[in-house]
Coordinates of C-alpha atoms and ligand atoms in Angstrom, one line a residue:
M1 CA 90.5 129.1 98.6
A2 CA 90.6 132.1 98.9
P3 CA 94.0 134.7 97.9
R4 CA 95.5 137.0 100.5
P5 CA 97.6 139.4 100.8
T6 CA 101.5 139.0 100.2
A7 CA 101.7 141.7 103.1
L8 CA 100.8 138.1 106.2
L9 CA 103.9 135.8 104.0
S10 CA 105.9 138.7 104.9
A11 CA 104.3 139.2 108.3
L12 CA 105.3 135.3 108.7
R13 CA 109.4 135.8 107.1
A14 CA 109.2 138.3 110.0
V15 CA 108.4 135.4 112.7
R16 CA 111.0 133.7 110.9
R17 CA 114.8 132.4 113.1
P18 CA 117.9 133.2 111.6
R19 CA 119.4 130.1 111.6
L20 CA 121.5 128.0 114.1
P21 CA 124.8 128.0 112.9
F22 CA 125.2 123.7 112.6
S23 CA 126.9 122.2 114.7
P24 CA 129.8 119.7 113.7
Q25 CA 127.3 116.6 113.8
N26 CA 124.7 118.0 111.9
L27 CA 127.2 119.4 109.0
A28 CA 128.6 115.6 109.7
S29 CA 124.9 114.6 108.4
L30 CA 124.7 116.8 106.3
R31 CA 127.8 116.1 104.3
L32 CA 125.8 112.4 104.2
F33 CA 123.1 114.0 101.5
T34 CA 125.1 115.8 98.9
T35 CA 125.1 113.9 96.5
T36 CA 124.8 115.2 92.9
I37 CA 124.1 119.1 94.5
G38 CA 123.1 122.1 92.5
R39 CA 123.6 120.3 89.0
R40 CA 121.0 120.0 85.9
A41 CA 119.6 116.7 85.8
P42 CA 120.5 115.5 81.8
D43 CA 118.7 114.3 79.2
L44 CA 117.9 110.7 79.7
S45 CA 119.8 109.0 76.6
A46 CA 118.7 106.7 74.1
D47 CA 120.0 103.4 75.9
A48 CA 118.4 104.5 79.0
K49 CA 114.8 104.6 78.0
K50 CA 115.5 101.1 76.6
I51 CA 113.8 99.0 79.3
K52 CA 115.0 95.4 79.5
L53 CA 112.9 92.1 79.6
T54 CA 111.7 91.4 82.7
S55 CA 112.3 88.1 82.1
A56 CA 116.4 88.9 81.2
S57 CA 116.7 91.0 83.9
Y58 CA 115.3 88.3 86.4
P59 CA 116.2 84.8 84.6
D60 CA 115.1 82.8 87.8
L61 CA 111.7 83.7 86.9
Q62 CA 110.3 80.8 84.3
R63 CA 107.3 80.9 82.4
D64 CA 104.6 78.9 83.8
P65 CA 104.3 75.7 81.2
R66 CA 100.7 75.5 82.6
F67 CA 99.6 78.1 80.6
T68 CA 98.8 78.2 77.0
Q69 CA 100.2 80.0 74.1
L70 CA 98.3 82.3 72.2
T71 CA 97.4 81.0 68.8
E72 CA 95.1 82.7 66.3
R73 CA 92.0 80.5 66.9
H74 CA 91.9 82.7 70.7
V75 CA 92.4 86.0 68.8
A76 CA 89.8 85.6 66.7
H77 CA 87.1 84.4 69.2
F78 CA 88.6 87.7 71.3
K79 CA 87.8 90.0 67.9
K80 CA 84.2 88.5 68.1
L81 CA 83.1 89.1 71.8
L82 CA 84.9 92.4 71.7
G83 CA 84.8 94.5 68.3
E84 CA 87.9 95.4 66.8
A85 CA 87.6 98.0 69.9
G86 CA 88.2 96.1 71.7
V87 CA 91.3 94.3 70.9
I88 CA 95.2 94.8 70.1
D89 CA 96.2 92.1 68.6
G90 CA 99.9 91.1 68.2
V91 CA 98.9 87.6 67.3
T92 CA 98.2 88.0 63.6
R93 CA 100.4 91.1 63.3
D94 CA 103.1 92.7 64.0
A95 CA 101.6 95.7 66.7
T96 CA 105.5 95.9 69.2
D97 CA 104.7 99.4 69.1
D98 CA 101.2 99.6 70.1
I99 CA 101.5 97.2 72.6
Q100 CA 104.5 98.0 74.3
P101 CA 102.9 101.2 76.3
F102 CA 101.1 98.0 78.1
N103 CA 103.9 95.8 78.2
E104 CA 105.8 98.5 80.1
D105 CA 105.7 100.0 83.9
W106 CA 105.7 103.8 84.9
M107 CA 109.6 103.0 86.5
R108 CA 111.3 101.1 83.6
K109 CA 112.2 98.9 85.2
Y110 CA 109.5 96.3 84.6
R111 CA 109.2 94.6 80.4
G112 CA 106.6 92.0 79.7
E113 CA 106.0 90.1 76.7
S114 CA 102.6 90.3 75.9
R115 CA 101.4 90.2 72.2
L116 CA 97.2 90.6 72.8
V117 CA 95.6 93.6 74.5
L118 CA 92.1 93.0 75.4
K119 CA 89.8 96.1 76.6
P120 CA 86.3 95.3 76.9
A121 CA 83.5 97.6 77.4
S122 CA 81.7 96.4 80.1
T123 CA 80.9 94.1 83.3
E124 CA 79.7 90.9 81.1
E125 CA 82.1 91.4 78.2
V126 CA 85.0 91.0 81.1
S127 CA 83.0 87.9 82.3
E128 CA 82.9 86.0 78.7
V129 CA 86.7 87.1 79.0
L130 CA 88.0 85.4 82.0
K131 CA 85.4 82.6 81.6
Y132 CA 87.1 81.5 78.0
C133 CA 90.8 82.8 79.4
N134 CA 90.1 80.4 82.0
E135 CA 88.9 77.7 80.6
E136 CA 91.5 78.3 77.8
K137 CA 94.2 77.8 80.4
L138 CA 95.6 81.5 79.4
A139 CA 97.4 83.6 81.9
V140 CA 95.7 87.3 82.6
V141 CA 96.8 91.0 83.6
P142 CA 94.3 93.0 85.0
Q143 CA 95.6 96.7 84.0
G144 CA 93.9 100.0 84.8
G145 CA 96.1 102.6 84.3
N146 CA 99.6 101.3 84.2
T147 CA 100.3 103.8 87.2
G148 CA 101.5 100.7 89.4
L149 CA 105.2 100.8 91.5
V150 CA 105.5 97.3 92.2
G151 CA 105.9 95.8 88.5
G152 CA 102.0 94.3 89.0
S153 CA 100.0 96.1 86.1
V154 CA 102.1 94.4 83.6
P155 CA 102.9 91.1 82.0
V156 CA 106.4 88.8 83.4
F157 CA 106.1 86.8 79.9
D158 CA 103.0 86.7 77.4
E159 CA 100.4 86.9 79.7
V160 CA 96.9 88.4 78.3
I161 CA 96.2 92.1 79.2
I162 CA 92.6 92.9 80.1
N163 CA 93.3 97.0 80.4
M164 CA 90.2 98.4 81.8
S165 CA 90.1 101.8 80.7
R166 CA 87.0 101.4 78.1
M167 CA 85.3 101.0 81.2
N168 CA 84.7 104.8 82.6
R169 CA 81.8 105.6 83.1
I170 CA 80.3 107.7 86.0
H171 CA 76.9 105.8 87.3
S172 CA 75.5 107.6 89.8
F173 CA 76.5 110.0 92.9
D174 CA 74.0 110.8 95.7
E175 CA 74.7 114.0 96.5
V176 CA 73.4 113.7 100.3
S177 CA 75.1 110.8 100.9
G178 CA 77.9 110.9 99.0
T179 CA 77.8 108.7 97.3
L180 CA 79.7 107.9 94.3
V181 CA 79.2 104.8 91.5
V182 CA 81.7 104.7 89.1
D183 CA 83.7 102.5 87.2
A184 CA 86.5 100.3 87.7
G185 CA 88.2 102.7 84.4
V186 CA 86.8 106.1 86.0
I187 CA 90.1 108.0 86.1
L188 CA 91.0 109.1 89.4
E189 CA 91.5 113.1 89.0
V190 CA 88.1 112.7 86.4
A191 CA 86.2 111.6 89.7
D192 CA 87.8 114.1 91.7
Q193 CA 86.6 116.7 89.0
Y194 CA 83.0 115.3 89.0
L195 CA 82.9 115.7 92.7
V196 CA 84.5 118.9 93.1
E197 CA 81.6 120.7 91.5
R198 CA 79.3 119.3 93.3
G199 CA 80.9 120.1 96.6
Y200 CA 82.6 116.7 97.3
I201 CA 86.3 115.7 97.1
F202 CA 87.7 112.3 96.3
P203 CA 88.5 110.7 100.1
L204 CA 91.9 109.5 98.1
D205 CA 94.9 111.9 96.2
L206 CA 97.5 111.3 94.9
G207 CA 100.6 112.0 92.4
A208 CA 99.4 109.8 89.8
K209 CA 95.6 111.1 89.7
G210 CA 95.4 112.0 86.6
S211 CA 96.7 108.4 84.7
C212 CA 95.3 105.8 87.3
Q213 CA 91.9 104.7 87.6
I214 CA 89.7 104.1 90.5
G215 CA 89.7 100.4 89.9
G216 CA 93.9 100.3 90.3
N217 CA 93.6 102.3 93.2
V218 CA 91.4 100.0 95.3
A219 CA 93.4 96.7 93.8
T220 CA 96.5 98.5 95.1
N221 CA 94.5 99.8 98.6
A222 CA 96.4 103.2 97.1
G223 CA 96.6 105.5 100.6
G224 CA 97.8 108.3 99.0
L225 CA 98.0 112.0 100.0
R226 CA 94.6 112.0 102.4
L227 CA 95.4 109.3 104.4
L228 CA 96.2 110.8 107.6
R229 CA 92.4 112.8 107.5
Y230 CA 89.9 110.5 105.5
G231 CA 91.3 107.0 106.2
S232 CA 92.0 104.1 103.5
L233 CA 90.0 102.4 101.3
H234 CA 88.7 99.5 103.7
G235 CA 86.6 101.8 105.1
N236 CA 86.1 104.4 102.4
V237 CA 84.6 101.7 99.5
L238 CA 81.1 100.6 100.9
G239 CA 80.8 98.2 98.0
L240 CA 82.1 97.1 94.4
E241 CA 80.9 94.9 92.1
A242 CA 84.1 92.4 90.7
V243 CA 84.5 89.3 87.8
L244 CA 85.9 85.9 89.3
P245 CA 88.8 84.2 87.4
D246 CA 85.4 81.4 86.3
G247 CA 83.2 84.6 85.1
T248 CA 80.8 84.6 87.7
V249 CA 79.8 88.6 88.8
V250 CA 80.2 89.0 92.5
D251 CA 77.5 92.0 93.0
D252 CA 78.9 93.4 96.3
L253 CA 78.0 96.9 95.1
C254 CA 76.6 98.0 98.3
M255 CA 75.8 101.7 98.5
L256 CA 75.1 101.3 102.4
R257 CA 77.9 102.5 105.8
K258 CA 76.8 99.8 107.7
N259 CA 76.7 96.3 106.5
N260 CA 77.0 93.4 108.9
T261 CA 75.7 90.7 107.5
G262 CA 78.0 87.7 106.8
Y263 CA 81.8 87.9 106.4
D264 CA 82.7 91.3 104.2
L265 CA 84.1 89.8 100.9
K266 CA 84.5 92.7 99.5
Q267 CA 88.0 93.9 101.5
L268 CA 89.4 90.8 99.7
F269 CA 89.4 92.8 96.6
I270 CA 91.1 95.9 98.1
G271 CA 94.5 95.9 98.1
A272 CA 94.2 92.0 95.9
E273 CA 96.3 93.6 93.1
G274 CA 94.1 92.0 90.7
S275 CA 94.6 88.2 91.5
L276 CA 91.6 87.1 92.7
G277 CA 89.4 88.5 89.9
I278 CA 88.7 91.7 88.2
I279 CA 87.1 94.9 89.6
T280 CA 84.6 96.6 87.1
K281 CA 82.5 98.8 89.5
V282 CA 82.6 100.9 92.9
S283 CA 80.6 102.6 94.8
V284 CA 83.0 104.5 97.6
I285 CA 81.9 107.3 100.3
C286 CA 83.1 111.1 99.5
P287 CA 83.6 113.7 101.9
Q288 CA 81.9 117.0 101.6
R289 CA 84.8 119.1 99.8
S290 CA 86.6 122.0 102.6
S291 CA 86.0 125.4 101.7
A292 CA 89.3 125.9 102.8
V293 CA 92.5 125.0 101.9
N294 CA 95.8 126.0 103.5
V295 CA 99.2 125.0 103.0
A296 CA 102.6 125.9 105.0
F297 CA 106.4 124.3 103.8
F298 CA 108.7 124.2 106.2
G299 CA 112.5 123.2 106.8
L300 CA 114.0 121.7 110.0
E301 CA 117.5 121.0 111.3
S302 CA 116.8 117.3 112.6
F303 CA 114.3 113.7 112.3
D304 CA 113.9 114.3 116.4
K305 CA 112.5 118.4 115.1
V306 CA 110.0 116.6 112.4
Q307 CA 108.8 114.6 115.0
Q308 CA 108.3 117.6 117.3
A309 CA 106.4 119.2 114.6
F310 CA 104.5 116.3 113.6
R311 CA 103.1 116.2 117.4
A312 CA 102.7 119.9 117.5
A313 CA 100.7 120.1 114.3
K314 CA 98.6 116.9 115.3
G315 CA 98.6 119.2 118.8
Q316 CA 97.1 122.5 117.6
L317 CA 95.5 121.7 113.8
S318 CA 93.8 118.8 115.4
E319 CA 90.3 118.0 113.5
I320 CA 91.5 120.2 110.6
L321 CA 95.0 119.0 109.6
S322 CA 94.4 116.9 106.2
A323 CA 98.6 116.1 105.6
F324 CA 102.0 116.2 107.1
E325 CA 104.8 115.0 104.4
L326 CA 107.9 114.3 105.0
M327 CA 110.8 115.3 102.4
D328 CA 114.9 114.9 102.9
A329 CA 117.3 118.3 101.7
T330 CA 118.4 115.2 98.9
S331 CA 114.9 114.3 97.0
Q332 CA 114.0 118.6 97.6
R333 CA 117.9 119.3 95.9
L334 CA 117.2 116.0 93.1
V335 CA 113.7 118.0 92.1
H336 CA 115.3 121.5 92.0
D337 CA 117.9 119.5 89.5
V338 CA 115.8 118.9 87.2
R339 CA 113.3 121.1 87.3
Q340 CA 115.7 124.2 88.1
T341 CA 112.9 126.8 89.5
Q342 CA 112.8 128.5 92.5
K343 CA 112.9 126.5 95.8
P344 CA 110.1 127.8 98.6
L345 CA 112.7 128.3 101.0
E346 CA 115.9 129.9 100.8
G347 CA 119.4 127.8 101.9
D348 CA 119.4 124.6 102.7
H349 CA 117.7 122.4 105.2
P350 CA 118.3 118.4 106.1
F351 CA 114.6 117.8 106.0
Y352 CA 111.2 120.0 105.0
C353 CA 107.6 119.3 106.1
L354 CA 104.6 120.2 104.3
I355 CA 101.6 120.6 106.3
E356 CA 97.6 121.4 105.4
T357 CA 95.1 122.2 106.6
S358 CA 90.9 121.5 105.4
G359 CA 88.2 122.9 107.4
S360 CA 85.3 125.6 106.7
N361 CA 86.1 128.6 107.9
G362 CA 88.9 130.1 106.2
D363 CA 90.7 132.8 108.4
H364 CA 89.8 130.7 111.2
D365 CA 92.1 128.0 109.5
Y366 CA 94.5 130.1 107.9
E367 CA 95.3 132.1 111.5
K368 CA 95.5 128.7 113.0
L369 CA 98.2 127.2 110.6
E370 CA 99.5 130.5 111.3
S371 CA 99.9 130.2 115.1
F372 CA 101.8 127.1 115.1
L373 CA 104.0 128.1 112.5
E374 CA 104.9 130.8 114.8
D375 CA 105.0 128.3 117.8
V376 CA 106.9 125.9 116.7
M377 CA 109.9 129.3 115.2
S378 CA 110.0 130.5 118.6
R379 CA 110.7 127.1 120.3
E380 CA 113.1 126.7 117.2
I381 CA 111.6 123.3 116.4
V382 CA 111.1 125.1 112.9
S383 CA 114.3 126.5 111.1
D384 CA 112.0 128.5 108.7
G385 CA 108.8 128.4 106.5
V386 CA 106.4 129.6 104.3
L387 CA 102.6 129.8 103.8
A388 CA 100.6 129.5 100.7
Q389 CA 98.7 132.4 99.7
D390 CA 96.7 131.5 97.0
A391 CA 95.6 128.1 95.4
T392 CA 98.5 128.7 93.1
Q393 CA 101.2 128.9 95.7
A394 CA 99.3 126.0 97.2
K395 CA 99.6 123.8 94.1
S396 CA 103.6 125.5 93.9
L397 CA 104.1 124.1 97.1
W398 CA 102.6 120.6 96.7
S399 CA 104.3 120.2 93.3
W400 CA 107.6 120.3 95.7
R401 CA 106.7 117.2 97.1
E402 CA 104.7 115.8 94.4
G403 CA 107.1 115.9 91.6
I404 CA 109.6 113.1 93.5
P405 CA 109.2 110.3 91.9
E406 CA 108.8 111.3 88.5
C407 CA 112.1 114.1 89.0
L408 CA 114.6 110.9 90.2
G409 CA 113.1 109.0 87.4
H410 CA 114.8 111.4 85.3
W411 CA 118.6 109.6 85.6
G412 CA 117.5 106.6 84.5
G413 CA 115.1 104.0 87.7
T414 CA 114.6 104.2 90.9
Y415 CA 114.5 101.6 93.6
K416 CA 111.4 101.7 95.3
Y417 CA 110.8 100.6 99.0
D418 CA 107.1 101.8 100.8
V419 CA 107.8 100.5 103.9
S420 CA 106.2 101.6 107.8
I421 CA 108.6 101.5 110.7
P422 CA 107.3 103.0 113.7
L423 CA 108.2 107.3 113.5
S424 CA 111.3 107.6 115.8
D425 CA 113.4 105.1 113.2
L426 CA 111.7 105.9 110.2
Y427 CA 114.3 107.7 109.0
K428 CA 117.3 105.7 110.0
L429 CA 116.8 103.2 107.6
V430 CA 117.4 106.1 104.9
E431 CA 120.6 107.1 106.6
E432 CA 122.0 103.1 106.9
T433 CA 121.1 102.4 103.2
Q434 CA 123.0 105.3 102.5
A435 CA 126.2 104.3 104.3
R436 CA 125.8 101.1 102.5
M437 CA 125.6 102.4 99.1
E438 CA 129.0 104.2 100.1
E439 CA 130.7 100.9 102.0
A440 CA 129.9 99.3 98.5
G441 CA 131.1 102.1 96.5
L442 CA 128.2 103.1 94.4
V443 CA 127.7 106.3 95.0
G444 CA 129.4 109.3 94.7
N445 CA 129.7 113.0 93.2
D446 CA 130.3 112.1 89.8
D447 CA 128.4 110.8 86.7
S448 CA 130.6 107.6 86.9
Y449 CA 128.8 106.5 89.8
P450 CA 125.3 104.5 89.0
V451 CA 123.7 105.7 92.6
V452 CA 122.5 109.3 91.6
G453 CA 121.1 109.3 95.1
V454 CA 119.4 107.8 98.4
V455 CA 116.6 109.3 99.2
G456 CA 113.9 109.9 101.9
Y457 CA 110.3 111.2 102.1
G458 CA 106.5 110.7 102.4
H459 CA 103.7 110.2 104.1
M460 CA 105.2 111.0 108.0
G461 CA 101.3 111.0 109.4
D462 CA 101.0 107.5 108.5
S463 CA 104.6 106.9 109.6
N464 CA 105.0 105.9 106.2
L465 CA 108.2 106.2 104.4
H466 CA 109.4 105.7 100.6
L467 CA 113.2 105.4 100.7
N468 CA 114.3 105.7 96.8
V469 CA 117.6 105.1 95.4
A470 CA 117.7 107.1 92.0
V471 CA 120.0 105.0 89.8
R472 CA 121.3 105.7 86.4
R473 CA 120.5 102.2 85.4
Y474 CA 119.0 99.2 86.8
D475 CA 122.0 97.1 87.7
P476 CA 121.8 93.6 89.9
S477 CA 124.9 95.2 91.8
I478 CA 122.8 98.0 93.1
E479 CA 119.5 95.1 93.8
Q480 CA 121.8 92.6 95.7
V481 CA 123.3 95.3 98.1
L482 CA 119.4 97.0 98.8
E483 CA 118.0 93.3 99.1
P484 CA 116.9 91.2 101.4
F485 CA 119.4 94.3 103.4
V486 CA 116.0 96.6 103.6
Y487 CA 113.6 94.1 104.4
E488 CA 115.7 92.4 107.1
W489 CA 115.6 96.4 108.7
I490 CA 112.3 96.4 108.8
Q491 CA 112.0 92.8 110.1
S492 CA 113.8 93.6 112.9
R493 CA 111.2 96.8 113.5
N494 CA 108.3 94.7 113.1
G495 CA 107.7 97.2 110.3
S496 CA 106.1 96.4 107.0
I497 CA 107.7 95.6 103.5
S498 CA 104.6 97.2 101.7
A499 CA 102.7 100.1 103.0
E500 CA 100.1 101.4 100.2
H501 CA 101.7 100.4 97.1
G502 CA 101.7 96.5 97.4
L503 CA 103.3 93.5 96.8
G504 CA 103.6 92.7 92.9
L505 CA 106.4 91.4 91.4
A506 CA 108.8 93.6 92.5
K507 CA 107.9 92.0 96.5
K508 CA 106.5 88.2 96.3
K509 CA 109.3 86.5 97.0
F510 CA 109.6 89.3 100.5
I511 CA 106.0 88.5 101.6
G512 CA 107.8 86.7 105.0
Y513 CA 109.2 89.4 105.9
S514 CA 106.1 90.7 106.9
R515 CA 103.8 88.4 107.3
S516 CA 103.7 84.9 109.5
E517 CA 103.8 81.6 107.8
T518 CA 100.3 80.9 108.7
M519 CA 99.4 84.1 107.2
V520 CA 100.5 83.5 103.8
G521 CA 99.6 79.7 104.1
L522 CA 95.8 81.6 104.6
M523 CA 96.4 83.7 101.9
K524 CA 97.2 81.0 99.2
N525 CA 93.9 78.7 99.9
I526 CA 91.8 82.4 99.7
K527 CA 93.9 82.1 96.2
D528 CA 93.3 78.7 95.4
L529 CA 90.0 79.1 96.0
Y530 CA 89.1 82.5 94.0
D531 CA 91.7 81.0 90.8
P532 CA 92.2 77.6 91.3
N533 CA 94.0 77.7 87.7
G534 CA 96.1 80.5 89.4
I535 CA 95.6 82.5 85.5
M536 CA 94.9 85.8 87.4
N537 CA 98.2 87.8 87.5
P538 CA 100.5 85.3 87.7
Y539 CA 103.9 85.4 89.4
K540 CA 103.3 88.2 91.8
Y541 CA 101.1 88.7 95.0
I542 CA 101.7 85.1 96.4
Ligands
FAD1 P1 98.3 99.6 86.9 O1 98.9 100.1 87.3 O2 96.8 99.8 86.1 O3 97.6 98.2 88.4 C1 97.2 98.4 89.2 C2 97.4 96.8 90.1 O4 96.0 97.1 90.4 C3 98.4 95.5 89.0 O5 98.4 94.7 90.2 C4 97.0 95.5 88.2 O6 96.7 94.0 87.9 C5 95.7 95.4 89.9 N1 94.8 96.0 89.0 C6 94.3 97.4 88.6 N2 93.3 97.4 87.6 C7 92.3 96.3 88.3 C8 90.8 96.1 88.2 N3 90.4 97.0 87.8 N4 90.6 95.1 89.1 C9 91.4 93.6 89.3 N5 92.6 94.3 89.6 C10 92.8 96.1 88.7 N6 100.6 104.4 95.5 C11 99.7 105.1 96.2 O7 99.3 104.5 97.6 N7 99.8 106.5 97.8 C12 100.5 107.3 96.6 O8 100.8 108.8 96.6 C13 101.1 107.1 95.8 N8 101.3 108.2 94.1 C14 101.9 107.8 93.0 C15 102.4 108.8 92.8 C16 102.7 108.0 91.5 C17 103.9 109.6 90.4 C18 103.4 107.4 91.1 C19 103.5 106.7 89.4 C20 102.9 105.9 91.2 C21 101.6 106.2 93.3 N9 100.9 105.4 94.0 C22 100.5 105.5 94.7 C23 101.6 103.7 93.5 C24 99.9 103.2 92.6 O9 99.6 102.1 93.3 C25 98.6 104.1 92.0 O10 99.3 104.7 91.1 C26 97.5 103.4 92.1 O11 97.2 103.1 92.9 C27 97.7 102.4 90.7 O12 96.4 102.7 89.7 P2 96.1 102.0 88.3 O13 95.2 102.4 87.7 O14 97.2 102.4 87.4 O15 96.5 100.6 88.5
2HG2 C1 104.0 109.3 96.7 O1 103.8 109.3 98.1 C2 104.1 108.1 96.2 O2 104.9 110.4 96.0 C3 105.1 107.5 95.0 O3 103.7 106.7 97.2 C4 106.5 106.6 95.8 O4 107.3 106.7 94.1 C5 107.6 106.4 95.1 O5 108.6 105.9 95.8
ZN3 ZN1 103.1 107.5 98.8

């Protein structure tokens, strides 16, 4: 992105309208979002850092007695197969500290009790490992970067963890078609960097890109920040290679854009969350990198105005619009409490949006974005806004959006609901959840309350809201107020209880709120066909 003179920023600031005085109604809704204002977030106490065992948090879950307990004999077999480098053995020695990071999830909500991590280095090794586990009835958890947000990537009990980090080769890239072929364990950011050097980008981008793996992205059908522009992995993944529980290698590493030869079976692995097999390689179509990327960040008075701004953005920015993200006041306040860095806009606004454009003509795109902002500000849709003048400013604006999940976890934990709802109702869920928390006496303005804040943000462009409830500790009494309330609310609006993060352990029992009995029945049939012994990621998904 070409740096721009800061004069343009002042020019934009000059068109900023003075903020309208808030009506009593607006003030009331503002008050609704005023939990934990302007304080510095505390450092987590040693107690809050400890993660409870999943089996203790959810005593209803019982270990499936069909699965075999690991013995020294199994470990010896795996060591012979993978060598010492491929095995973290907590069966024949105490390796608790080494295995702990693989047992615990990113949210610090789930902790399994596995004593064995396997790290295969090739498809053949994955095949040998799964075949043996299947014969021995050893349950397994496929694991990528372990950034999943539904408890799917860590064991519940003593399942064997199959971590894909050693399968990290980029195999090929066709600079004409943009087709990339990689091992499943390649880190998303590594692949993206490789592509940037060749004038392309990966069609998926998300806050966890520095840790998550492409295999994990495909297994969760991750959506991310630019789905609005580049579409979902169901469209961008051209082919994949996967290993079934009996060791069969499914070679569907197609590199063609079009292939209508029979059922498109690869689609089953996209979003299966490791419940059918292990993805070992992926081929993906990558878009050309845009030479001009511009970012705007603005504040708005109401969710109604957010919708008007979205409509205007689609109309005026059309083909260059690459992201339209939403953040509410509480999310930005909590990010500020943690980071204490200067906010992009002066004062507080009930809502914020971030728009990104990507195109081939920098000046043209910048002017389009600038005149969009002038238009929405002159029509009093947007109260205040800034346009990034260079890549550093763009990155800094993005950090107010991308940094939300990490900052919310700072107090102890976050209950996360990743939902799709028709846009008109999107934010009502946050307001009603906040009211419910207040009624239950769980949220208040000092540290004695367990809930720090009820937050709404997400991918406005995809009707995908992230309702997050930041808490000082995970507690069944909070969870009972939230569930099944949130799921019932979604069901009554024909929404989806899992827009992009998947089902994992967190949402397994709620699948019926978004899928009919017939569909769940068909899914179960598929699961039984691919994994008759049920060893793949048990206790989760379906
Ligand atoms: P893991 O967490 O390791 O695993 C996720 C699931 O996939 C598990 O069920 C696991 O068993 C399975 N799995 C992993 N690898 C394989 C494989 N090779 N074969 C078969 N199954 C496998 N998600 C979004 O959709 N959009 C976002 O914007 C987004 N932002 C995020 C931001 C942050 C800060 C964090 C922490 C997470 C975010 N996520 C987002 C959630 C998460 O789904 C993604 O980070 C990512 O897709 C998970 O990849 P991973 O390699 O970490 O997979
Ligand atoms: C995002 O969009 C991710 O930032 C994470 O999907 C959302 O943590 C969450 O709930
Ligand atoms: Zn998201």
